Each structure stands twice: as structure tokens, then as C-alpha cells.
Amino acid sequence: MDTFLRWVKSSYSGPAGGNCVEWAPGAVGGVLVRDSKVTGPIVTVSTDVWATFVGAVRSES
């Protein structure tokens, strides 16, 4: 699955390797989220949930 995804690193992720959150649009309209430093689970959320999350983060910054 990872091979065909276009991962985008969060603009809030640090250049020194800390807080590396990445997201990618999923094949069925969901959004996949992962920690780029750790080979581990990928969380899948709906596009509505993702939009709400991003909106909340932006309003806090």
C-alpha cells in the first residue's frame, strides 16, 4: 500500500526529525495518517474527520 501513496509531511513537523506527522489521501476517500519516524500503524480517518482536525489545529496556532 505504501508504494502508491503520496505522503505529505505536516508543516508543523520539525526539520530535525521531531514530530514527523505525515498524511496521504486514501484510495476510498479517507485520509491516512502516520508517524514518519516509526514503521508502525497507519490511522485511517474519514475526510470529514480530517477536515475537522485540521481546522481545529489551525485555529489553535
PDB file of C-alpha atoms in Angstrom:
ATOM      1  CA  MET A   1       0.000   0.000   0.000  1.00  0.00           C
ATOM      2  CA  ASP A   2       2.760   2.468   0.953  1.00  0.00           C
ATOM      3  CA  THR A   3       4.298   2.347  -2.528  1.00  0.00           C
ATOM      4  CA  PHE A   4       1.396   4.099  -4.254  1.00  0.00           C
ATOM      5  CA  LEU A   5       0.587   6.733  -1.647  1.00  0.00           C
ATOM      6  CA  ARG A   6       1.784  10.310  -1.891  1.00  0.00           C
ATOM      7  CA  TRP A   7       2.674  11.196   1.695  1.00  0.00           C
ATOM      8  CA  VAL A   8       2.728  14.857   2.745  1.00  0.00           C
ATOM      9  CA  LYS A   9       4.742  15.928   5.786  1.00  0.00           C
ATOM     10  CA  SER A  10       2.961  18.292   8.137  1.00  0.00           C
ATOM     11  CA  SER A  11       4.168  21.879   8.052  1.00  0.00           C
ATOM     12  CA  TYR A  12       4.299  21.633  11.864  1.00  0.00           C
ATOM     13  CA  SER A  13       6.875  18.816  11.729  1.00  0.00           C
ATOM     14  CA  GLY A  14      10.358  19.841  12.727  1.00  0.00           C
ATOM     15  CA  PRO A  15      13.284  19.661  10.276  1.00  0.00           C
ATOM     16  CA  ALA A  16      15.467  17.935  12.907  1.00  0.00           C
ATOM     17  CA  GLY A  17      13.392  14.751  12.889  1.00  0.00           C
ATOM     18  CA  GLY A  18      10.984  15.509  15.703  1.00  0.00           C
ATOM     19  CA  ASN A  19       7.187  15.458  15.470  1.00  0.00           C
ATOM     20  CA  CYS A  20       7.068  13.928  11.999  1.00  0.00           C
ATOM     21  CA  VAL A  21       3.421  13.564  11.120  1.00  0.00           C
ATOM     22  CA  GLU A  22       2.531  12.675   7.541  1.00  0.00           C
ATOM     23  CA  TRP A  23      -0.798  12.266   5.796  1.00  0.00           C
ATOM     24  CA  ALA A  24      -1.911  10.859   2.446  1.00  0.00           C
ATOM     25  CA  PRO A  25      -5.226  10.758   0.638  1.00  0.00           C
ATOM     26  CA  GLY A  26      -6.587   7.221   0.702  1.00  0.00           C
ATOM     27  CA  ALA A  27      -7.974   5.240  -2.202  1.00  0.00           C
ATOM     28  CA  VAL A  28     -11.581   5.282  -0.961  1.00  0.00           C
ATOM     29  CA  GLY A  29     -11.887   8.891   0.159  1.00  0.00           C
ATOM     30  CA  GLY A  30     -10.318   8.536   3.582  1.00  0.00           C
ATOM     31  CA  VAL A  31      -7.120  10.097   4.870  1.00  0.00           C
ATOM     32  CA  LEU A  32      -4.211   8.034   6.173  1.00  0.00           C
ATOM     33  CA  VAL A  33      -2.003   9.411   8.975  1.00  0.00           C
ATOM     34  CA  ARG A  34       1.334   8.080  10.208  1.00  0.00           C
ATOM     35  CA  ASP A  35       4.472   8.909  12.149  1.00  0.00           C
ATOM     36  CA  SER A  36       7.213   9.014   9.519  1.00  0.00           C
ATOM     37  CA  LYS A  37       9.907   8.068  12.036  1.00  0.00           C
ATOM     38  CA  VAL A  38       8.285   4.802  13.105  1.00  0.00           C
ATOM     39  CA  THR A  39       7.388   1.806  10.995  1.00  0.00           C
ATOM     40  CA  GLY A  40       4.097   1.039  12.593  1.00  0.00           C
ATOM     41  CA  PRO A  41       0.390   1.572  12.368  1.00  0.00           C
ATOM     42  CA  ILE A  42      -1.310   3.883   9.922  1.00  0.00           C
ATOM     43  CA  VAL A  43      -4.511   5.514  11.147  1.00  0.00           C
ATOM     44  CA  THR A  44      -7.330   5.971   8.630  1.00  0.00           C
ATOM     45  CA  VAL A  45      -9.990   8.641   9.161  1.00  0.00           C
ATOM     46  CA  SER A  46     -12.815   9.984   7.026  1.00  0.00           C
ATOM     47  CA  THR A  47     -12.254  13.177   5.065  1.00  0.00           C
ATOM     48  CA  ASP A  48     -14.817  14.937   7.291  1.00  0.00           C
ATOM     49  CA  VAL A  49     -12.932  13.966  10.457  1.00  0.00           C
ATOM     50  CA  TRP A  50      -9.634  15.055   8.884  1.00  0.00           C
ATOM     51  CA  ALA A  51     -11.057  18.437   7.852  1.00  0.00           C
ATOM     52  CA  THR A  52     -12.379  18.998  11.381  1.00  0.00           C
ATOM     53  CA  PHE A  53      -8.994  18.067  12.888  1.00  0.00           C
ATOM     54  CA  VAL A  54      -7.023  20.342  10.544  1.00  0.00           C
ATOM     55  CA  GLY A  55      -9.457  23.203  11.199  1.00  0.00           C
ATOM     56  CA  ALA A  56      -9.020  22.776  14.955  1.00  0.00           C
ATOM     57  CA  VAL A  57      -5.221  22.738  14.690  1.00  0.00           C
ATOM     58  CA  ARG A  58      -5.191  25.841  12.515  1.00  0.00           C
ATOM     59  CA  SER A  59      -7.438  27.747  14.918  1.00  0.00           C
ATOM     60  CA  GLU A  60      -5.043  26.980  17.794  1.00  0.00           C
ATOM     61  CA  SER A  61      -1.932  28.263  16.007  1.00  0.00           C
TER      62      SER A  61
END
